Short mmCIF file of C-alpha atoms in Angstrom, two decimals:
data_model
loop_
_atom_site.label_atom_id
_atom_site.label_comp_id
_atom_site.label_asym_id
_atom_site.label_seq_id
_atom_site.Cartn_x
_atom_site.Cartn_y
_atom_site.Cartn_z
CA MET A 271 -11.17 -38.29 2.31
CA CYS A 272 -8.62 -37.31 -0.34
CA LEU A 273 -6.97 -40.65 0.35
CA GLY A 274 -4.90 -41.92 -2.56
CA ILE A 275 -3.29 -45.34 -2.51
CA PRO A 276 -0.51 -46.42 -4.89
CA GLY A 277 -1.35 -49.64 -6.70
CA LYS A 278 0.18 -51.70 -9.51
CA VAL A 279 -1.80 -52.16 -12.73
CA VAL A 280 -2.01 -55.88 -13.53
CA GLU A 281 -4.71 -55.94 -16.22
CA THR A 282 -6.57 -53.45 -18.42
CA TYR A 283 -9.88 -53.80 -20.28
CA ARG A 284 -12.69 -51.67 -21.68
CA GLU A 285 -16.18 -51.60 -20.18
CA HIS A 286 -18.99 -49.47 -21.70
CA ASP A 287 -16.19 -47.89 -23.74
CA VAL A 288 -14.32 -46.72 -20.61
CA LEU A 289 -10.76 -47.88 -19.79
CA MET A 290 -10.84 -50.02 -16.63
CA GLY A 291 -8.26 -52.21 -14.94
CA LYS A 292 -7.38 -54.61 -12.18
CA VAL A 293 -5.00 -52.95 -9.73
CA ALA A 294 -3.00 -54.71 -6.97
CA PHE A 295 -2.59 -53.12 -3.53
CA GLY A 296 -0.22 -55.49 -1.77
CA GLY A 297 -2.24 -58.72 -1.99
CA VAL A 298 -5.62 -57.05 -2.54
CA PHE A 299 -7.02 -56.51 -6.04
CA LYS A 300 -9.53 -53.80 -6.95
CA ARG A 301 -11.40 -52.79 -10.08
CA VAL A 302 -10.26 -49.28 -10.99
CA CYS A 303 -11.24 -46.76 -13.66
CA LEU A 304 -8.10 -45.95 -15.72
CA GLU A 305 -9.76 -43.58 -18.20
CA HIS A 306 -7.62 -40.60 -17.10
CA VAL A 307 -4.30 -42.47 -17.30
CA PRO A 308 -4.86 -43.69 -20.89
CA ASP A 309 -1.20 -44.53 -21.63
CA VAL A 310 -0.63 -46.61 -18.49
CA ALA A 311 1.25 -49.89 -19.03
CA ILE A 312 0.85 -53.17 -17.14
CA GLY A 313 3.26 -53.13 -14.18
CA GLU A 314 3.14 -49.34 -13.73
CA TYR A 315 1.91 -47.76 -10.49
CA VAL A 316 -1.10 -45.45 -10.34
CA LEU A 317 -2.50 -43.37 -7.51
CA VAL A 318 -6.05 -44.59 -6.80
CA HIS A 319 -8.78 -42.55 -5.11
CA VAL A 320 -12.34 -43.97 -4.68
CA GLY A 321 -11.85 -46.54 -7.44
CA PHE A 322 -10.39 -44.03 -9.88
CA ALA A 323 -6.75 -43.60 -10.99
CA LEU A 324 -5.85 -39.90 -10.59
CA ASN A 325 -2.38 -40.13 -12.13
CA ARG A 326 0.66 -42.33 -12.65
CA ILE A 327 3.42 -42.40 -10.04
CA ASP A 328 6.79 -41.15 -11.26
CA GLU A 329 9.46 -43.63 -10.09
CA ALA A 330 12.38 -41.24 -10.60
CA GLU A 331 10.70 -38.49 -8.57
CA ALA A 332 9.84 -41.04 -5.89
CA ARG A 333 13.56 -41.62 -5.17
CA ARG A 334 14.33 -37.91 -4.71
CA VAL A 335 13.89 -37.59 -0.93
CA PHE A 336 16.18 -40.59 -0.35
CA GLU A 337 18.84 -39.05 -2.60
CA PHE A 338 18.59 -35.86 -0.52
CA LEU A 339 19.04 -37.85 2.70
CA ASN A 340 22.09 -39.64 1.24
CA GLU A 341 23.66 -36.31 0.34
CA MET A 342 23.01 -35.10 3.87
CA ASP A 343 24.60 -38.29 5.24
CA GLN A 344 27.70 -37.61 3.15
CA LEU A 345 27.89 -34.08 4.56
CA GLN A 346 27.67 -35.65 8.04
CA GLU A 347 24.96 -33.16 8.84
CA LEU A 348 22.69 -35.60 10.52
CA GLU A 349 24.14 -36.54 13.87
CA GLU A 350 21.85 -35.93 16.82
CA VAL A 351 21.40 -32.26 17.64
CA PRO A 352 23.12 -31.58 20.99
CA PRO A 353 20.60 -30.79 23.71
CA MET B 281 3.68 -51.82 -0.04
CA LYS B 282 5.80 -50.00 -2.60
CA PHE B 283 5.59 -46.16 -2.43
CA LEU B 284 4.19 -46.40 1.12
CA ASP B 285 6.53 -48.39 3.40
CA GLU B 286 9.73 -46.57 2.44
CA TYR B 287 8.10 -43.24 3.34
CA ARG B 288 7.41 -44.52 6.86
CA ASP B 289 11.06 -45.33 7.68
CA SER B 290 11.77 -44.10 11.20
CA ALA B 291 15.56 -43.65 10.76
CA ALA B 292 15.00 -41.42 7.72
CA ALA B 293 12.29 -39.54 9.62
CA ARG B 294 14.69 -38.84 12.50
CA LYS B 295 17.27 -37.51 10.05
CA LEU B 296 14.74 -35.10 8.55
CA ALA B 297 13.62 -33.99 12.03
CA ASN B 298 17.26 -33.25 12.86
CA VAL B 299 17.73 -31.17 9.71
CA ILE B 300 14.54 -29.22 10.61
CA ALA B 301 15.88 -28.60 14.16
CA ARG B 302 19.13 -27.25 12.69
CA THR B 303 17.30 -25.01 10.23
CA VAL B 304 14.87 -23.26 12.58
CA THR B 305 15.91 -20.16 14.52
CA ARG B 306 12.51 -18.59 15.27
CA PRO B 307 8.91 -19.64 16.00
CA TRP B 308 6.80 -20.48 12.94
CA THR B 309 3.15 -21.49 12.51
CA ILE B 310 2.40 -23.78 9.58
CA MET B 311 -0.98 -25.09 8.47
CA GLU B 312 -1.42 -28.47 6.80
CA VAL B 313 -4.41 -28.04 4.54
CA CYS B 314 -5.62 -31.64 4.17
CA GLY B 315 -7.41 -33.80 6.69
CA GLY B 316 -5.38 -36.77 5.43
CA GLN B 317 -2.21 -34.92 6.40
CA THR B 318 -3.69 -34.10 9.84
CA HIS B 319 -4.39 -37.79 10.33
CA THR B 320 -0.79 -38.80 9.51
CA ILE B 321 0.63 -36.03 11.72
CA VAL B 322 -1.35 -37.13 14.77
CA LYS B 323 -1.02 -40.88 14.08
CA TYR B 324 2.78 -40.78 13.78
CA GLY B 325 3.30 -37.90 16.24
CA ILE B 326 5.02 -35.76 13.58
CA ASP B 327 4.12 -32.60 15.53
CA ARG B 328 5.99 -34.03 18.54
CA VAL B 329 9.29 -34.68 16.78
CA LEU B 330 9.43 -31.08 15.55
CA PRO B 331 11.20 -28.35 17.53
CA ASP B 332 8.84 -26.68 20.04
CA CYS B 333 8.89 -23.43 18.09
CA VAL B 334 7.38 -25.04 14.97
CA GLU B 335 3.62 -25.29 15.45
CA LEU B 336 1.39 -27.23 13.07
CA VAL B 337 -2.22 -26.06 12.93
CA HIS B 338 -4.88 -28.11 11.24
CA GLY B 339 -6.72 -26.82 8.20
CA PRO B 340 -10.19 -27.10 6.68
CA GLY B 341 -9.34 -29.91 4.25
CA CYS B 342 -11.83 -32.50 5.40
CA PRO B 343 -14.81 -32.43 3.01
CA VAL B 344 -16.96 -34.47 5.37
CA CYS B 345 -16.39 -31.84 8.07
CA VAL B 346 -17.11 -28.78 5.93
CA THR B 347 -20.24 -30.05 4.15
CA SER B 348 -22.91 -27.59 5.27
CA LEU B 349 -25.67 -28.55 7.65
CA GLU B 350 -28.25 -27.51 5.02
CA MET B 351 -26.72 -30.02 2.60
CA ILE B 352 -26.70 -32.81 5.24
CA ASP B 353 -30.37 -32.06 5.98
CA ARG B 354 -31.12 -32.05 2.24
CA ALA B 355 -29.44 -35.48 1.99
CA HIS B 356 -31.71 -36.65 4.82
CA ALA B 357 -34.83 -35.39 3.11
CA ILE B 358 -33.91 -37.20 -0.12
CA ALA B 359 -32.73 -40.41 1.58
CA ALA B 360 -35.99 -40.63 3.55
CA ARG B 361 -38.03 -41.00 0.34
CA PRO B 362 -39.32 -44.55 -0.20
CA ASP B 363 -38.37 -44.57 -3.90
CA VAL B 364 -34.73 -43.58 -3.25
CA THR B 365 -31.57 -45.66 -2.78
CA PHE B 366 -29.18 -43.14 -1.24
CA CYS B 367 -25.45 -43.85 -1.73
CA SER B 368 -22.62 -42.15 0.08
CA PHE B 369 -19.03 -42.52 1.20
CA GLY B 370 -19.02 -44.18 4.65
CA ASP B 371 -17.81 -41.15 6.61
CA MET B 372 -20.89 -39.10 5.69
CA LEU B 373 -23.30 -41.53 7.34
CA ARG B 374 -22.51 -40.45 10.88
CA VAL B 375 -22.31 -36.68 10.35
CA PRO B 376 -24.92 -35.11 12.63
CA GLY B 377 -27.61 -33.17 10.80
CA SER B 378 -30.37 -31.16 12.47
CA HIS B 379 -32.41 -34.32 12.97
CA GLY B 380 -29.90 -37.12 13.46
CA ASP B 381 -27.57 -38.81 10.96
CA LEU B 382 -28.04 -40.94 7.85
CA LEU B 383 -27.22 -44.12 9.75
CA GLN B 384 -30.20 -43.54 12.05
CA LEU B 385 -32.34 -43.06 8.96
CA LYS B 386 -31.08 -46.41 7.65
CA SER B 387 -31.94 -48.08 10.98
CA ARG B 388 -35.49 -46.80 10.54
CA GLY B 389 -35.75 -48.60 7.19
CA SER B 390 -34.54 -46.11 4.58
CA ASP B 391 -32.37 -47.53 1.79
CA VAL B 392 -29.03 -45.87 2.62
CA ARG B 393 -25.88 -47.54 1.34
CA VAL B 394 -22.13 -47.05 1.61
CA VAL B 395 -20.28 -47.26 -1.70
CA TYR B 396 -16.52 -47.36 -2.27
CA SER B 397 -16.72 -45.40 -5.50
CA PRO B 398 -19.27 -43.12 -7.23
CA LEU B 399 -18.93 -45.48 -10.20
CA ASP B 400 -20.41 -48.24 -8.01
CA ALA B 401 -23.50 -46.06 -7.57
CA VAL B 402 -23.84 -45.84 -11.37
CA GLN B 403 -23.68 -49.66 -11.55
CA LEU B 404 -26.35 -49.85 -8.86
CA ALA B 405 -28.62 -47.53 -10.88
CA ALA B 406 -28.10 -49.65 -14.02
CA ALA B 407 -28.94 -52.84 -12.09
CA ASN B 408 -32.02 -51.36 -10.34
CA PRO B 409 -34.03 -49.42 -12.94
CA ASN B 410 -37.04 -49.19 -10.60
CA ARG B 411 -35.14 -47.33 -7.88
CA GLN B 412 -34.01 -43.69 -7.88
CA VAL B 413 -30.29 -43.98 -7.07
CA VAL B 414 -28.82 -40.78 -5.59
CA PHE B 415 -25.10 -40.34 -4.89
CA PHE B 416 -23.92 -37.76 -2.33
CA ALA B 417 -21.12 -36.16 -4.37
CA ILE B 418 -18.95 -34.45 -1.79
CA GLY B 419 -15.23 -33.80 -1.89
CA PHE B 420 -12.41 -31.48 -2.82
CA GLU B 421 -10.87 -31.29 -6.28
CA THR B 422 -9.38 -34.77 -5.73
CA THR B 423 -12.84 -36.35 -5.86
CA ALA B 424 -14.11 -34.17 -8.72
CA PRO B 425 -12.82 -36.45 -11.55
CA PRO B 426 -14.48 -39.65 -10.22
CA ASN B 427 -17.70 -37.78 -9.40
CA ALA B 428 -17.74 -36.09 -12.81
CA MET B 429 -17.02 -39.47 -14.43
CA ALA B 430 -20.05 -40.99 -12.66
CA VAL B 431 -22.36 -38.29 -14.05
CA TRP B 432 -20.75 -38.49 -17.49
CA MET B 433 -21.17 -42.29 -17.56
CA ALA B 434 -24.80 -42.06 -16.42
CA LYS B 435 -25.51 -39.67 -19.30
CA LYS B 436 -23.63 -41.83 -21.80
CA ARG B 437 -25.53 -44.93 -20.65
CA LYS B 438 -28.82 -42.94 -20.73
CA LEU B 439 -29.65 -43.83 -17.12
CA THR B 440 -32.73 -41.87 -16.06
CA ASN B 441 -32.75 -43.12 -12.45
CA PHE B 442 -29.34 -41.74 -11.36
CA SER B 443 -28.67 -38.33 -9.86
CA VAL B 444 -26.10 -36.63 -7.63
CA LEU B 445 -26.41 -34.29 -4.66
CA VAL B 446 -23.37 -32.10 -5.29
CA SER B 447 -21.52 -30.42 -2.43
CA HIS B 448 -18.05 -29.97 -3.89
CA VAL B 449 -15.56 -27.59 -2.30
CA LEU B 450 -12.32 -26.03 -3.56
CA VAL B 451 -9.07 -25.54 -1.66
CA PRO B 452 -7.61 -22.24 -2.96
CA PRO B 453 -10.62 -20.05 -1.93
CA ALA B 454 -10.54 -21.62 1.57
CA MET B 455 -6.82 -20.81 1.93
CA THR B 456 -7.53 -17.25 0.82
CA ALA B 457 -10.39 -16.95 3.35
CA ILE B 458 -8.03 -18.09 6.14
CA LEU B 459 -5.32 -15.63 5.07
CA GLU B 460 -7.84 -12.77 4.80
CA SER B 461 -9.03 -13.26 8.40
CA PRO B 462 -7.78 -10.57 10.81
CA ARG B 463 -7.14 -13.38 13.33
CA ASN B 464 -4.99 -15.39 10.92
CA ARG B 465 -1.72 -16.70 12.32
CA VAL B 466 -0.69 -19.07 9.52
CA GLN B 467 2.73 -18.18 8.07
CA GLY B 468 3.20 -21.08 5.66
CA PHE B 469 1.19 -23.93 4.17
CA LEU B 470 1.71 -27.61 3.49
CA GLY B 471 -0.35 -27.68 0.30
CA PRO B 472 -2.87 -30.38 -0.64
CA GLY B 473 -1.00 -33.15 -2.49
CA HIS B 474 -3.83 -35.13 -4.03
CA VAL B 475 -5.81 -32.01 -4.97
CA CYS B 476 -2.75 -30.94 -6.97
CA THR B 477 -2.40 -34.41 -8.55
CA VAL B 478 -5.60 -33.43 -10.37
CA MET B 479 -5.33 -29.62 -10.61
CA GLY B 480 -1.56 -29.05 -10.82
CA CYS B 481 0.26 -26.33 -8.85
CA GLY B 482 -0.69 -23.27 -10.93
CA GLU B 483 -3.45 -21.91 -8.68
CA TYR B 484 -1.12 -21.51 -5.69
CA GLY B 485 1.47 -19.10 -7.13
CA PRO B 486 -0.83 -16.04 -6.94
CA ILE B 487 -1.75 -16.90 -3.31
CA ALA B 488 1.91 -17.27 -2.24
CA GLU B 489 2.75 -14.00 -4.00
CA ARG B 490 -0.21 -11.97 -2.74
CA TYR B 491 -0.04 -13.01 0.92
CA ARG B 492 3.73 -13.62 1.02
CA VAL B 493 3.37 -17.16 2.34
CA PRO B 494 5.39 -20.18 1.26
CA ILE B 495 3.21 -23.05 -0.02
CA VAL B 496 4.83 -26.47 -0.27
CA ILE B 497 2.62 -29.03 -2.04
CA THR B 498 3.07 -32.05 0.26
CA GLY B 499 2.25 -35.76 0.32
CA PHE B 500 0.65 -37.85 3.04
CA GLU B 501 3.30 -40.17 4.48
CA PRO B 502 5.51 -39.28 7.47
CA LEU B 503 8.62 -38.52 5.35
CA ASP B 504 6.51 -36.41 2.99
CA LEU B 505 5.21 -34.29 5.86
CA LEU B 506 8.65 -33.86 7.43
CA GLU B 507 10.17 -32.87 4.10
CA GLY B 508 7.24 -30.49 3.54
CA VAL B 509 7.87 -28.86 6.93
CA LEU B 510 11.62 -28.66 6.20
CA ARG B 511 11.05 -26.93 2.87
CA THR B 512 8.49 -24.54 4.43
CA VAL B 513 10.69 -23.51 7.37
CA THR B 514 13.69 -23.14 5.03
CA GLN B 515 11.68 -20.64 2.95
CA LEU B 516 10.42 -18.85 6.08
CA GLU B 517 13.94 -18.56 7.49
CA ASP B 518 15.18 -17.23 4.11
CA GLY B 519 12.27 -14.78 3.80
CA ARG B 520 11.06 -16.47 0.60
CA TYR B 521 7.44 -17.21 -0.35
CA GLU B 522 7.32 -19.59 -3.28
CA VAL B 523 5.33 -22.62 -4.37
CA GLU B 524 7.38 -25.82 -4.14
CA ASN B 525 6.32 -29.34 -5.03
CA GLN B 526 7.47 -31.87 -2.42
CA TYR B 527 5.06 -34.52 -3.78
CA SER B 528 6.45 -34.59 -7.32
CA ARG B 529 6.11 -38.39 -7.58
CA ALA B 530 2.33 -37.91 -7.80
CA VAL B 531 1.94 -34.23 -8.76
CA PRO B 532 2.83 -33.19 -12.31
CA PRO B 533 3.03 -29.35 -12.36
CA LYS B 534 0.03 -29.10 -14.70
CA GLY B 535 -2.07 -31.82 -13.05
CA ASN B 536 -4.09 -34.29 -15.13
CA ARG B 537 -5.27 -32.91 -18.50
CA GLN B 538 -8.04 -35.49 -18.99
CA SER B 539 -9.40 -34.81 -15.50
CA LEU B 540 -9.34 -31.03 -15.94
CA ASP B 541 -11.22 -31.36 -19.24
CA LEU B 542 -13.91 -33.61 -17.73
CA ILE B 543 -14.34 -31.38 -14.65
CA GLY B 544 -14.74 -28.39 -16.98
CA ASP B 545 -17.34 -30.27 -19.03
CA VAL B 546 -19.48 -31.44 -16.08
CA PHE B 547 -19.02 -28.82 -13.34
CA GLU B 548 -18.93 -25.03 -13.01
CA VAL B 549 -17.61 -22.94 -10.12
CA CYS B 550 -20.21 -21.55 -7.67
CA ASP B 551 -20.43 -19.94 -4.23
CA ARG B 552 -20.48 -22.54 -1.47
CA LYS B 553 -21.38 -22.52 2.21
CA TRP B 554 -18.82 -24.31 4.46
CA ARG B 555 -19.87 -25.78 7.78
CA GLY B 556 -18.30 -23.84 10.64
CA ILE B 557 -16.85 -21.21 8.29
CA GLY B 558 -19.77 -19.74 6.34
CA SER B 559 -20.22 -18.85 2.70
CA ILE B 560 -17.04 -18.45 0.61
CA PRO B 561 -17.45 -16.92 -2.88
CA LEU B 562 -16.56 -19.16 -5.82
CA SER B 563 -15.46 -22.00 -3.53
CA GLY B 564 -17.42 -24.96 -4.90
CA TYR B 565 -18.57 -26.87 -7.97
CA ARG B 566 -22.13 -27.45 -9.15
CA LEU B 567 -23.38 -29.28 -12.24
CA ARG B 568 -23.43 -27.36 -15.52
CA ASP B 569 -26.80 -26.85 -17.22
CA ASP B 570 -26.01 -29.63 -19.73
CA TYR B 571 -26.13 -32.06 -16.81
CA ARG B 572 -29.00 -30.50 -14.83
CA GLU B 573 -31.19 -33.56 -15.27
CA TYR B 574 -28.73 -35.42 -13.00
CA ASP B 575 -29.02 -32.84 -10.21
CA ALA B 576 -30.77 -34.43 -7.21
CA GLU B 577 -31.66 -30.97 -5.83
CA ARG B 578 -33.72 -30.30 -8.97
CA ARG B 579 -35.12 -33.81 -9.21
CA PHE B 580 -36.40 -33.85 -5.62
CA ASP B 581 -37.97 -30.76 -4.12
CA VAL B 582 -35.87 -30.22 -0.99
CA ASP B 583 -35.55 -26.46 -0.65
CA ARG B 584 -37.44 -25.84 2.58
CA ILE B 585 -34.70 -26.76 5.03
CA GLU B 586 -34.41 -25.27 8.52
CA THR B 587 -31.20 -26.12 10.31
CA GLU B 588 -30.15 -26.29 13.93
CA GLU B 589 -26.44 -26.48 14.86
CA SER B 590 -25.11 -27.52 18.28
CA PRO B 591 -24.21 -24.27 20.08
CA ARG B 592 -21.37 -25.98 21.99
CA CYS B 593 -19.29 -27.12 19.01
CA ILE B 594 -16.16 -25.06 18.15
CA SER B 595 -15.42 -26.93 14.92
CA GLY B 596 -15.55 -23.68 12.91
CA GLU B 597 -12.58 -22.31 14.83
CA VAL B 598 -10.75 -25.65 14.62
CA LEU B 599 -11.26 -25.71 10.83
CA ARG B 600 -9.78 -22.22 10.48
CA GLY B 601 -6.72 -23.10 12.54
CA LEU B 602 -7.74 -20.72 15.37
CA LYS B 603 -8.22 -23.43 17.99
CA LYS B 604 -7.10 -27.01 18.61
CA PRO B 605 -9.44 -29.86 19.63
CA HIS B 606 -8.33 -29.86 23.27
CA ASP B 607 -9.31 -26.17 23.57
CA CYS B 608 -12.94 -27.38 23.54
CA PRO B 609 -14.47 -28.23 26.96
CA ALA B 610 -16.61 -30.95 25.36
CA PHE B 611 -13.67 -32.68 23.61
CA GLY B 612 -13.34 -36.34 24.58
CA GLN B 613 -16.01 -36.04 27.24
CA ASP B 614 -19.41 -34.93 25.91
CA CYS B 615 -18.14 -35.11 22.33
CA THR B 616 -16.64 -38.41 21.12
CA PRO B 617 -16.68 -40.30 17.79
CA GLN B 618 -19.55 -42.40 19.21
CA ASN B 619 -21.54 -39.30 20.09
CA PRO B 620 -20.18 -36.38 18.05
CA LEU B 621 -21.44 -32.82 18.58
CA GLY B 622 -19.91 -31.62 15.34
CA ALA B 623 -18.39 -32.71 12.09
CA THR B 624 -14.69 -32.54 13.04
CA MET B 625 -15.33 -35.41 15.47
CA VAL B 626 -16.95 -37.61 12.80
CA SER B 627 -14.60 -38.13 9.90
CA SER B 628 -11.35 -39.92 10.76
CA GLU B 629 -9.66 -36.95 9.06
CA GLY B 630 -11.37 -34.38 11.25
CA ALA B 631 -8.85 -32.90 13.67
CA CYS B 632 -10.99 -33.76 16.74
CA ALA B 633 -11.48 -37.40 15.66
CA ALA B 634 -7.76 -37.80 14.90
CA TYR B 635 -6.81 -36.41 18.33
CA PHE B 636 -9.32 -38.74 19.96
CA ALA B 637 -8.25 -41.84 17.98
CA TYR B 638 -4.63 -41.43 19.06
CA GLY B 639 -5.38 -40.88 22.73
CA ARG B 640 -4.86 -37.14 23.06
CA HIS B 641 -8.14 -36.76 24.96
CA LEU B 642 -6.54 -38.81 27.76
CA GLU B 643 -3.86 -36.13 28.16
CA VAL B 644 -6.61 -33.55 28.72
CA ILE B 645 -8.26 -35.75 31.34
CA ARG B 646 -4.88 -36.32 33.06
CA ARG B 647 -4.20 -32.58 33.16
CA GLN B 648 -7.58 -32.01 34.76
CA THR B 649 -7.13 -34.79 37.34
CA PRO B 650 -3.55 -34.54 38.68
CA ALA B 651 -4.11 -37.44 41.11
CA LEU B 652 -4.62 -39.75 38.14
CA SER B 653 -1.38 -38.81 36.43
CA ALA B 654 0.54 -39.17 39.71
CA THR B 655 -0.55 -42.77 40.05
CA ASP B 656 -0.14 -43.71 36.46
CA GLY B 657 3.47 -44.42 36.59
#
């Protein structure tokens, strides 16, 4: 129910004085309310829940888990655990 | 899709599972709060790549499941009116009330519709001024901004034929209720990622401190859940109990300012009854007096509700993490998604429905009929 899908903002417009936009999810486009991400730029990713953008997605933070895994790889900590 | 596919990488998932196996020295019981997290865990078998001593128990975070029977029956009473177009998220249509579900009502001719967004219900009201359009506003904090926005827009557009039946629930009081129970066995939490996208992390510090439980705000993809488990067991092994934010790509520490302001404008905190759990003080939202004219409970007189719950359903214990779906004798046999006895079998995020969807009822049947498993290769 609290499903949130990341989508890319491709267009913004105002409707009844509310900020709306066209957001791409892979090849599917949806109409999304962007009123609570007022500074969003075209090309940025937002997290969409029931047709409403809850927040922007932070690209730098999104890389963090992969940086952690790379560090672990360098420490050679990740071979299979012996049975 | 970007921000989804990379978090489903199986090689990276195996690495994280290995780090977890190296970290754990003792048994730990961890609850994932959200139904969406439960769904991912069962779908990808996350619980089965963890060491045996790490047990995941499933929490109450499925709003469809915890919406009280009284509220479902109230929805029925409103939806049955000939002047009403009743709009709801799809999952709610099959939740059993005392007298059947909303889908059955629709098959008997009532105007019941599934909408993708509460804002679509506002559009419907604007386009159909002769109909009373009612939206069933359920959800956790995640859904509060879009639901509040729908009411706010209806007021701004001076729509007199739109109202909402509000049954909002809040996560922190539910976590507290679980921790207060004498039967509680949860030692750490994977916190609700999308709830915190809206609310921020601030409400969870006092809970971690008071009950000495680590709370790791966690996302919904396989790598998110594995990293959430890793961070939780690391804290448990170290004897720490802090709030950490695994899902920082979508959760700013203070949440969304605009959303918090709108929620504060439209809703106020109230006591709320949870299906299978009972009444929890200050655990829900209702409309503020400024918006009372949009309250469907006031607009339609639906107070005289008598409810009747199936005596066989154990969903209350499943929702509190005390039992698992396969502990129920009816699971997968008398209770299926096609014919659910209780709410946890209805929503795809209910623990029982997730176990059923990914074939775990077959394991129960095999255990009960050894001859079958012997022949099944």
